[in-house]
Amino acid sequence: MVTGAGLLFIIAAAIAFIVLASSRFKIHPFLVLLMAALLTGLTVRIPINEIAATANEGFGGMMQHIGLIVILGTLIGTVLEKSGATVTIANAIISFFGAGRPIAAITLIGVIIGIPIFCDSGFVILSSLTKPLAQKTKKSYAAITCGLASGLYITHTLLPPHPGSIAGAANLGLSQSIGTVILVGLIITVPVSFVAWWFSARQASKIPFTLEEKVQPMGTEIQYPLLYKSLLPVLIPILLIAIGSVALLFPLPPSIKNSVDFMGSPLMALSIGLLLSLMLITRQQHQQFQQWMKEGILHAGNILILVGAGGVFGAVLKKTNLADLVKSFTAHRQGSLVLFLVIAWLMGVLLKTAQGSTTSAIIIVTSILAPLAASAGFHTSMELSLLLAAVAGGSMVVSHANDAYFWVISQFSGLNMEQTYKTFSLATVFMGVSVLVIVLLMALIIL
């Protein structure tokens, strides 16, 4: 199997191929991702009999993780949009935050909602609000979408109870110091959220986007659903998932834990949300309901094939010796805390960019660094929490075609690949670099 610089060159070439083939030559991303995965597997000399099995595992694993969530979330979003509930919620957001600050408002909503629930689930649930919000405020739709996606991504990466933070903390011996991990994560989250808002408002807003889908007119002659009915299909799933996630941090009796896990699973939470969305359907809309469901399922299918293809590409890359390459790079590099934090961040960047999953990148890098941390000078819970934050910041960079969240954003928002690269993918670079800067400043001040 190919190792060393040759492996890095092959991975870089595969990523460049995906970007060029899909955005410049307009080849369908599904075909591009499959070709990239298969060619990469052959080039790095993964045994031929393993490539097909790896591809199937990657596709199936991604469907297991997100398949039903995407379908249920799409159906909820369809009902919210067709019934006019998204307009009701958008009006409420504007009334609360003011018509002049929708990008800041949606970024803040993403940050808060992203604390208890996965970023992909959060975007699936909340993405139906972005079009009416952009229409009502006359602000950039690309900027509002980028603000929501970025806000969800920040807390998903930096804060427990998300699996990357929890597993990374366990790898570094911080299982009994989750409070310190949360404190450091919150301190970093605040300025990074401002970076996400600034980027979305100043840079992402330059990306043109025409709202081709018809959004219901917002005149007073339309009878929109009541606010509480509109919010229930959104807030109840979020609340259930939040309770299920936070409960992981506390010891509970088995019977209670099983019940909380069941009700707090994204599948059950979104199923309940879909049932609650049926309250929005009026008698006049009953005949249209079946057509709404057909539209939602077709849209979900388009999303799932791209998410699954990204999973295939990521699975093939995980079969390479990339983790061993990173481990050998750090084996003999023991220096100052600041230098080690930079190295940890760079390792996160390499793993995230190459294999797509932020959670996997955090887990892999922290497992590599764990036996080296003490000899590099990391002993206290604060020092180790900063090390974890550096890894998490690197693991933000760069979200692109091998990341399931990239495709969730692109397909649910309607942004094409090039637009998603210029908005969310570029935003992850700014956010990841800002995390590193803040971690280094904290290290210089505290340590």
Short mmCIF file of C-alpha atoms in Angstrom, two decimals:
data_model
loop_
_atom_site.label_atom_id
_atom_site.label_comp_id
_atom_site.label_asym_id
_atom_site.label_seq_id
_atom_site.Cartn_x
_atom_site.Cartn_y
_atom_site.Cartn_z
CA MET A 1 0.00 0.00 0.00
CA VAL A 2 1.27 3.50 -0.87
CA THR A 3 2.60 5.52 2.08
CA GLY A 4 4.41 8.78 2.78
CA ALA A 5 4.46 11.70 0.36
CA GLY A 6 2.99 9.52 -2.38
CA LEU A 7 -0.16 8.95 -0.32
CA LEU A 8 -0.57 12.67 0.38
CA PHE A 9 -0.18 13.45 -3.32
CA ILE A 10 -2.81 10.87 -4.29
CA ILE A 11 -5.31 12.23 -1.73
CA ALA A 12 -4.69 15.82 -2.85
CA ALA A 13 -5.12 14.78 -6.50
CA ALA A 14 -8.41 13.00 -5.67
CA ILE A 15 -9.79 16.07 -3.92
CA ALA A 16 -8.70 18.32 -6.81
CA PHE A 17 -10.37 15.92 -9.27
CA ILE A 18 -13.66 16.10 -7.34
CA VAL A 19 -13.63 19.89 -7.30
CA LEU A 20 -12.72 20.32 -10.98
CA ALA A 21 -14.87 17.53 -12.43
CA SER A 22 -18.02 18.61 -10.63
CA SER A 23 -17.72 22.41 -10.73
CA ARG A 24 -15.73 23.07 -13.91
CA PHE A 25 -16.79 20.15 -16.13
CA LYS A 26 -20.30 19.81 -14.65
CA ILE A 27 -20.15 16.03 -14.17
CA HIS A 28 -22.78 14.86 -11.68
CA PRO A 29 -21.21 14.78 -8.18
CA PHE A 30 -22.43 11.23 -7.56
CA LEU A 31 -20.40 9.91 -10.50
CA VAL A 32 -17.42 12.08 -9.58
CA LEU A 33 -17.32 10.82 -6.00
CA LEU A 34 -17.60 7.19 -7.06
CA MET A 35 -14.85 7.58 -9.65
CA ALA A 36 -12.61 9.36 -7.13
CA ALA A 37 -13.17 6.64 -4.53
CA LEU A 38 -12.50 3.74 -6.90
CA LEU A 39 -9.46 5.36 -8.55
CA THR A 40 -8.02 6.30 -5.16
CA GLY A 41 -8.47 2.76 -3.89
CA LEU A 42 -6.70 1.32 -6.92
CA THR A 43 -3.91 3.92 -6.85
CA VAL A 44 -3.04 3.45 -3.17
CA ARG A 45 -3.10 -0.32 -3.80
CA ILE A 46 -5.92 -1.37 -1.55
CA PRO A 47 -6.50 -5.05 -2.39
CA ILE A 48 -8.99 -5.24 -5.25
CA ASN A 49 -11.24 -7.64 -3.39
CA GLU A 50 -11.57 -5.09 -0.55
CA ILE A 51 -12.44 -2.02 -2.62
CA ALA A 52 -16.02 -3.03 -3.43
CA ALA A 53 -16.66 -4.17 0.15
CA THR A 54 -15.22 -0.89 1.48
CA ALA A 55 -17.44 1.10 -0.90
CA ASN A 56 -20.54 -0.77 0.25
CA GLU A 57 -19.60 -0.30 3.90
CA GLY A 58 -19.07 3.42 3.36
CA PHE A 59 -22.41 3.89 1.62
CA GLY A 60 -24.29 1.71 4.09
CA GLY A 61 -22.64 3.29 7.11
CA MET A 62 -23.63 6.75 5.93
CA MET A 63 -27.22 5.62 5.34
CA GLN A 64 -27.30 4.10 8.80
CA HIS A 65 -26.11 7.36 10.30
CA ILE A 66 -28.23 9.85 8.41
CA GLY A 67 -30.62 8.11 5.99
CA LEU A 68 -33.87 8.18 7.96
CA ILE A 69 -32.99 11.55 9.47
CA VAL A 70 -32.77 13.07 5.99
CA ILE A 71 -36.08 11.52 4.88
CA LEU A 72 -38.02 12.55 7.98
CA GLY A 73 -36.44 15.99 8.07
CA THR A 74 -37.25 16.55 4.41
CA LEU A 75 -40.89 15.61 4.97
CA ILE A 76 -41.16 17.95 7.97
CA GLY A 77 -39.57 20.76 5.98
CA THR A 78 -41.96 20.16 3.09
CA VAL A 79 -45.03 20.41 5.32
CA LEU A 80 -43.66 23.52 7.06
CA GLU A 81 -43.01 25.20 3.73
CA LYS A 82 -46.22 24.24 1.94
CA SER A 83 -48.43 25.11 4.90
CA GLY A 84 -46.83 28.53 5.34
CA ALA A 85 -45.44 27.69 8.79
CA THR A 86 -41.92 28.74 7.75
CA VAL A 87 -43.25 32.21 6.99
CA THR A 88 -44.83 32.39 10.44
CA ILE A 89 -41.56 31.40 12.12
CA ALA A 90 -39.51 33.76 9.94
CA ASN A 91 -41.79 36.64 10.88
CA ALA A 92 -41.32 35.77 14.56
CA ILE A 93 -37.52 35.73 14.21
CA ILE A 94 -37.58 39.09 12.47
CA SER A 95 -39.86 40.56 15.13
CA PHE A 96 -37.52 39.37 17.90
CA PHE A 97 -34.14 40.24 16.38
CA GLY A 98 -35.13 43.01 13.99
CA ALA A 99 -35.33 43.01 10.20
CA GLY A 100 -31.80 44.36 9.85
CA ARG A 101 -29.98 41.45 11.51
CA PRO A 102 -31.25 38.16 10.05
CA ILE A 103 -27.74 36.79 9.42
CA ALA A 104 -26.66 37.42 13.01
CA ALA A 105 -29.96 35.97 14.25
CA ILE A 106 -29.74 32.75 12.23
CA THR A 107 -26.06 32.29 13.16
CA LEU A 108 -26.92 32.63 16.86
CA ILE A 109 -29.83 30.23 16.47
CA GLY A 110 -27.46 27.73 14.85
CA VAL A 111 -24.91 28.07 17.65
CA ILE A 112 -27.52 27.51 20.36
CA ILE A 113 -29.38 24.69 18.62
CA GLY A 114 -26.04 23.08 17.72
CA ILE A 115 -25.11 22.55 21.37
CA PRO A 116 -27.39 19.56 21.96
CA ILE A 117 -27.99 18.18 18.45
CA PHE A 118 -25.85 17.11 15.49
CA CYS A 119 -25.20 19.82 12.91
CA ASP A 120 -26.70 17.76 10.08
CA SER A 121 -29.91 17.08 12.04
CA GLY A 122 -30.11 20.76 13.02
CA PHE A 123 -29.71 21.93 9.44
CA VAL A 124 -32.31 19.45 8.21
CA ILE A 125 -34.78 20.78 10.78
CA LEU A 126 -34.05 24.51 10.39
CA SER A 127 -33.18 24.88 6.71
CA SER A 128 -36.80 25.45 5.73
CA LEU A 129 -36.64 28.81 7.52
CA THR A 130 -33.90 30.28 5.37
CA LYS A 131 -35.85 31.03 2.16
CA PRO A 132 -38.74 32.96 3.76
CA LEU A 133 -36.26 34.74 6.04
CA ALA A 134 -34.21 35.87 3.02
CA GLN A 135 -37.34 36.91 1.13
CA LYS A 136 -38.81 38.86 4.01
CA THR A 137 -35.61 40.76 4.91
CA LYS A 138 -34.23 41.11 1.35
CA LYS A 139 -30.87 39.84 2.63
CA SER A 140 -28.56 37.39 0.86
CA TYR A 141 -29.92 33.86 0.90
CA ALA A 142 -26.40 32.43 0.61
CA ALA A 143 -25.32 34.46 3.65
CA ILE A 144 -28.28 33.33 5.74
CA THR A 145 -27.67 29.70 4.78
CA CYS A 146 -23.95 30.00 5.57
CA GLY A 147 -24.72 31.61 8.93
CA LEU A 148 -27.04 28.76 9.95
CA ALA A 149 -24.66 26.04 8.73
CA SER A 150 -21.64 27.65 10.41
CA GLY A 151 -23.37 28.27 13.74
CA LEU A 152 -24.46 24.63 13.96
CA TYR A 153 -20.96 23.47 12.97
CA ILE A 154 -19.15 25.47 15.67
CA THR A 155 -20.80 23.92 18.69
CA HIS A 156 -21.01 20.50 17.05
CA THR A 157 -17.22 20.52 16.82
CA LEU A 158 -16.18 22.25 20.04
CA LEU A 159 -18.63 21.24 22.75
CA PRO A 160 -19.86 18.12 24.56
CA PRO A 161 -22.12 16.18 24.42
CA HIS A 162 -21.10 15.72 20.79
CA PRO A 163 -19.21 12.45 20.21
CA GLY A 164 -16.01 14.09 18.92
CA SER A 165 -15.55 16.13 22.09
CA ILE A 166 -16.58 13.30 24.38
CA ALA A 167 -14.37 10.66 22.73
CA GLY A 168 -11.47 13.10 22.34
CA ALA A 169 -11.72 14.01 26.02
CA ALA A 170 -11.70 10.32 26.94
CA ASN A 171 -8.62 9.70 24.78
CA LEU A 172 -6.75 12.51 26.54
CA GLY A 173 -7.80 11.41 30.03
CA LEU A 174 -10.37 14.18 30.53
CA SER A 175 -13.42 12.03 31.27
CA GLN A 176 -13.55 13.39 34.80
CA SER A 177 -12.93 16.98 33.66
CA ILE A 178 -15.78 17.49 31.21
CA GLY A 179 -16.61 20.77 32.98
CA THR A 180 -13.21 22.17 31.99
CA VAL A 181 -13.69 20.95 28.42
CA ILE A 182 -17.07 22.71 28.28
CA LEU A 183 -15.65 25.92 29.78
CA VAL A 184 -12.80 26.10 27.27
CA GLY A 185 -15.17 25.24 24.43
CA LEU A 186 -17.62 27.98 25.42
CA ILE A 187 -14.86 30.59 25.71
CA ILE A 188 -13.71 29.75 22.18
CA THR A 189 -17.25 29.48 20.78
CA VAL A 190 -18.12 33.13 21.43
CA PRO A 191 -15.44 34.80 19.25
CA VAL A 192 -15.63 32.07 16.60
CA SER A 193 -19.37 32.73 16.31
CA PHE A 194 -18.58 36.37 15.54
CA VAL A 195 -16.16 35.17 12.85
CA ALA A 196 -18.89 32.98 11.34
CA TRP A 197 -21.35 35.89 11.35
CA TRP A 198 -18.76 38.28 9.86
CA PHE A 199 -17.82 35.85 7.10
CA SER A 200 -21.44 35.10 6.24
CA ALA A 201 -22.41 38.79 6.18
CA ARG A 202 -19.34 40.11 4.34
CA GLN A 203 -18.14 37.25 2.13
CA ALA A 204 -20.94 34.72 1.64
CA SER A 205 -23.35 37.56 0.83
CA LYS A 206 -21.35 38.19 -2.37
CA ILE A 207 -22.47 34.82 -3.78
CA PRO A 208 -25.50 35.40 -6.04
CA PHE A 209 -28.45 33.08 -5.67
CA THR A 210 -31.91 33.30 -7.18
CA LEU A 211 -34.73 31.72 -5.23
CA GLU A 212 -36.17 29.61 -8.02
CA GLU A 213 -38.58 27.65 -5.83
CA LYS A 214 -41.84 29.43 -5.24
CA VAL A 215 -42.16 30.63 -1.68
CA GLN A 216 -45.66 31.49 -0.64
CA PRO A 217 -46.33 35.25 -0.78
CA MET A 218 -46.14 37.02 2.54
CA GLY A 219 -49.07 39.37 2.19
CA THR A 220 -51.71 39.76 4.85
CA GLU A 221 -54.33 38.10 2.63
CA ILE A 222 -52.79 34.69 3.33
CA GLN A 223 -53.91 32.94 6.52
CA TYR A 224 -50.72 31.50 7.99
CA PRO A 225 -50.62 28.92 10.82
CA LEU A 226 -50.39 30.08 14.42
CA LEU A 227 -46.85 30.46 15.78
CA TYR A 228 -47.12 27.72 18.42
CA LYS A 229 -48.34 25.19 15.84
CA SER A 230 -45.54 26.21 13.51
CA LEU A 231 -42.88 25.86 16.19
CA LEU A 232 -43.92 22.49 17.62
CA PRO A 233 -42.55 20.33 14.74
CA VAL A 234 -39.23 22.20 15.07
CA LEU A 235 -38.81 22.67 18.81
CA ILE A 236 -40.10 19.32 20.09
CA PRO A 237 -37.55 17.23 18.11
CA ILE A 238 -34.78 19.61 19.17
CA LEU A 239 -35.88 19.38 22.80
CA LEU A 240 -36.08 15.57 22.74
CA ILE A 241 -32.66 15.22 21.11
CA ALA A 242 -31.21 17.74 23.57
CA ILE A 243 -32.52 15.80 26.55
CA GLY A 244 -31.15 12.56 25.10
CA SER A 245 -27.73 14.12 24.48
CA VAL A 246 -27.37 15.88 27.82
CA ALA A 247 -28.51 12.74 29.64
CA LEU A 248 -25.35 11.02 28.41
CA LEU A 249 -23.37 13.19 30.82
CA PHE A 250 -25.21 11.89 33.91
CA PRO A 251 -25.60 8.45 35.48
CA LEU A 252 -29.21 7.31 35.24
CA PRO A 253 -31.09 4.14 36.23
CA PRO A 254 -31.20 1.72 33.28
CA SER A 255 -34.98 1.96 32.81
CA ILE A 256 -34.91 5.77 32.65
CA LYS A 257 -31.80 5.78 30.47
CA ASN A 258 -33.39 3.41 27.96
CA SER A 259 -36.52 5.56 27.75
CA VAL A 260 -34.50 8.77 27.34
CA ASP A 261 -32.27 7.16 24.69
CA PHE A 262 -35.33 5.96 22.78
CA MET A 263 -37.23 9.26 22.83
CA GLY A 264 -34.06 11.30 22.33
CA SER A 265 -32.85 9.40 19.27
CA PRO A 266 -33.05 11.54 16.11
CA LEU A 267 -35.27 8.91 14.48
CA MET A 268 -37.95 9.04 17.17
CA ALA A 269 -37.63 12.79 17.70
CA LEU A 270 -38.11 13.56 14.01
CA SER A 271 -40.92 11.01 13.73
CA ILE A 272 -42.74 12.89 16.48
CA GLY A 273 -41.95 16.14 14.70
CA LEU A 274 -43.52 14.80 11.50
CA LEU A 275 -46.68 13.81 13.40
CA LEU A 276 -46.86 17.28 14.96
CA SER A 277 -46.46 18.87 11.53
CA LEU A 278 -49.77 17.25 10.49
CA MET A 279 -51.50 19.76 12.78
CA LEU A 280 -50.58 22.43 10.23
CA ILE A 281 -52.61 20.88 7.42
CA THR A 282 -55.99 22.50 6.91
CA ARG A 283 -59.05 20.78 5.48
CA GLN A 284 -58.49 22.53 2.17
CA GLN A 285 -54.93 21.11 2.02
CA HIS A 286 -55.79 17.46 2.69
CA GLN A 287 -55.92 16.57 -0.99
CA GLN A 288 -52.52 18.19 -1.57
CA PHE A 289 -50.84 16.32 1.26
CA GLN A 290 -50.02 13.19 -0.75
CA GLN A 291 -48.34 15.31 -3.42
CA TRP A 292 -46.30 17.09 -0.75
CA MET A 293 -45.05 13.76 0.56
CA LYS A 294 -44.08 12.63 -2.95
CA GLU A 295 -42.11 15.83 -3.49
CA GLY A 296 -40.37 15.47 -0.13
CA ILE A 297 -39.37 11.85 -0.72
CA LEU A 298 -38.00 12.63 -4.19
CA HIS A 299 -35.94 15.47 -2.76
CA ALA A 300 -34.65 13.23 0.04
CA GLY A 301 -33.57 10.61 -2.51
CA ASN A 302 -31.41 13.13 -4.37
CA ILE A 303 -29.73 14.11 -1.12
CA LEU A 304 -29.12 10.55 0.03
CA ILE A 305 -27.30 9.37 -3.09
CA LEU A 306 -24.81 12.23 -2.75
CA VAL A 307 -24.35 11.74 0.98
CA GLY A 308 -23.83 8.02 0.40
CA ALA A 309 -21.29 8.62 -2.37
CA GLY A 310 -19.38 10.92 -0.04
CA GLY A 311 -19.40 8.09 2.49
CA VAL A 312 -17.88 5.76 -0.10
CA PHE A 313 -15.02 8.18 -0.76
CA GLY A 314 -14.42 8.69 2.96
CA ALA A 315 -14.42 4.94 3.65
CA VAL A 316 -11.79 4.32 0.98
CA LEU A 317 -9.54 7.03 2.44
CA LYS A 318 -9.91 5.53 5.91
CA LYS A 319 -8.48 2.29 4.50
CA THR A 320 -5.21 4.03 3.66
CA ASN A 321 -2.21 4.45 5.95
CA LEU A 322 -2.95 8.11 6.56
CA ALA A 323 -3.30 7.73 10.34
CA ASP A 324 0.04 5.88 10.52
CA LEU A 325 1.65 8.65 8.47
CA VAL A 326 0.41 11.31 10.88
CA LYS A 327 1.53 9.25 13.87
CA SER A 328 5.06 8.85 12.53
CA PHE A 329 5.20 12.59 11.86
CA THR A 330 4.54 13.44 15.51
CA ALA A 331 6.45 10.60 17.16
CA HIS A 332 9.66 12.55 17.71
CA ARG A 333 8.30 16.10 17.82
CA GLN A 334 8.26 17.20 21.43
CA GLY A 335 8.62 20.92 22.04
CA SER A 336 6.92 23.86 23.60
CA LEU A 337 3.21 23.75 24.34
CA VAL A 338 2.50 26.36 21.67
CA LEU A 339 4.37 24.43 18.96
CA PHE A 340 2.63 21.20 19.94
CA LEU A 341 -0.77 22.94 19.76
CA VAL A 342 0.01 24.06 16.21
CA ILE A 343 1.06 20.52 15.27
CA ALA A 344 -2.14 19.13 16.81
CA TRP A 345 -4.20 21.64 14.79
CA LEU A 346 -2.40 20.72 11.55
CA MET A 347 -3.02 17.03 12.21
CA GLY A 348 -6.73 17.77 12.58
CA VAL A 349 -6.69 19.68 9.28
CA LEU A 350 -4.99 16.80 7.48
CA LEU A 351 -7.34 14.12 8.80
CA LYS A 352 -10.50 16.19 8.31
CA THR A 353 -9.65 17.29 4.78
CA ALA A 354 -8.64 13.79 3.76
CA GLN A 355 -11.41 11.63 5.20
CA GLY A 356 -14.32 14.03 5.69
CA SER A 357 -15.61 13.30 9.19
CA THR A 358 -14.92 15.88 11.88
CA THR A 359 -15.74 13.39 14.61
CA SER A 360 -13.41 10.75 13.17
CA ALA A 361 -10.62 13.31 12.77
CA ILE A 362 -10.88 14.37 16.43
CA ILE A 363 -10.94 10.78 17.66
CA ILE A 364 -8.01 9.65 15.48
CA VAL A 365 -5.78 12.63 16.25
CA THR A 366 -6.41 12.59 20.01
CA SER A 367 -5.71 8.86 20.13
CA ILE A 368 -2.38 9.50 18.38
CA LEU A 369 -1.49 12.44 20.64
CA ALA A 370 -2.58 10.85 23.92
CA PRO A 371 0.70 8.96 24.62
CA LEU A 372 2.74 12.03 23.56
CA ALA A 373 0.85 14.72 25.48
CA ALA A 374 2.57 14.28 28.85
CA SER A 375 6.09 14.31 27.41
CA ALA A 376 5.16 17.45 25.44
CA GLY A 377 4.20 19.20 28.68
CA PHE A 378 0.43 18.73 28.84
CA HIS A 379 -0.55 17.60 32.34
CA THR A 380 -3.40 19.65 33.80
CA SER A 381 -7.03 19.50 32.69
CA MET A 382 -6.76 23.05 31.32
CA GLU A 383 -3.70 22.21 29.23
CA LEU A 384 -5.28 19.04 27.87
CA SER A 385 -8.56 20.87 27.17
CA LEU A 386 -6.67 23.41 25.07
CA LEU A 387 -5.00 20.55 23.23
CA LEU A 388 -8.42 19.02 22.52
CA ALA A 389 -9.70 22.41 21.32
CA ALA A 390 -6.73 22.76 18.96
CA VAL A 391 -7.46 19.35 17.46
CA ALA A 392 -11.17 20.23 17.14
CA GLY A 393 -10.33 23.53 15.44
CA GLY A 394 -8.14 21.76 12.91
CA SER A 395 -10.87 19.17 12.39
CA MET A 396 -13.15 21.95 11.12
CA VAL A 397 -10.93 22.49 8.08
CA VAL A 398 -11.95 21.86 5.30
CA SER A 399 -15.52 20.63 4.87
CA HIS A 400 -15.88 19.59 1.23
CA ALA A 401 -17.23 16.82 -0.98
CA ASN A 402 -16.28 13.91 1.29
CA ASP A 403 -18.18 15.39 4.24
CA ALA A 404 -21.83 14.36 4.64
CA TYR A 405 -22.64 17.76 6.19
CA PHE A 406 -21.40 19.49 3.02
CA TRP A 407 -24.00 17.62 0.98
CA VAL A 408 -26.76 18.18 3.52
CA ILE A 409 -26.12 21.93 3.26
CA SER A 410 -25.86 21.91 -0.53
CA GLN A 411 -28.94 19.80 -1.20
CA PHE A 412 -31.26 21.22 1.44
CA SER A 413 -30.34 24.82 0.60
CA GLY A 414 -30.25 24.42 -3.16
CA LEU A 415 -26.74 25.88 -3.41
CA ASN A 416 -24.65 24.12 -6.04
CA MET A 417 -21.21 22.68 -5.31
CA GLU A 418 -19.32 25.79 -6.34
CA GLN A 419 -21.55 28.04 -4.24
CA THR A 420 -21.22 25.73 -1.24
CA TYR A 421 -17.42 25.74 -1.62
CA LYS A 422 -17.38 29.55 -1.73
CA THR A 423 -19.65 29.87 1.30
CA PHE A 424 -19.56 27.09 3.87
CA SER A 425 -16.31 25.37 2.85
CA LEU A 426 -14.43 28.67 2.94
CA ALA A 427 -16.15 29.57 6.21
CA THR A 428 -14.72 26.42 7.81
CA VAL A 429 -11.22 27.69 6.99
CA PHE A 430 -11.87 31.02 8.70
CA MET A 431 -13.49 29.32 11.71
CA GLY A 432 -10.74 26.72 12.06
CA VAL A 433 -7.95 29.32 11.86
CA SER A 434 -9.76 31.53 14.38
CA VAL A 435 -9.96 28.57 16.81
CA LEU A 436 -6.19 28.10 16.51
CA VAL A 437 -5.51 31.79 17.13
CA ILE A 438 -7.76 31.84 20.21
CA VAL A 439 -6.26 28.61 21.59
CA LEU A 440 -2.73 30.00 21.18
CA LEU A 441 -3.70 33.28 22.88
CA MET A 442 -5.29 31.37 25.75
CA ALA A 443 -2.18 29.20 26.03
CA LEU A 444 0.09 32.27 26.22
CA ILE A 445 -2.12 33.88 28.86
CA ILE A 446 -3.11 30.92 31.01
CA LEU A 447 -0.30 28.39 30.73
#
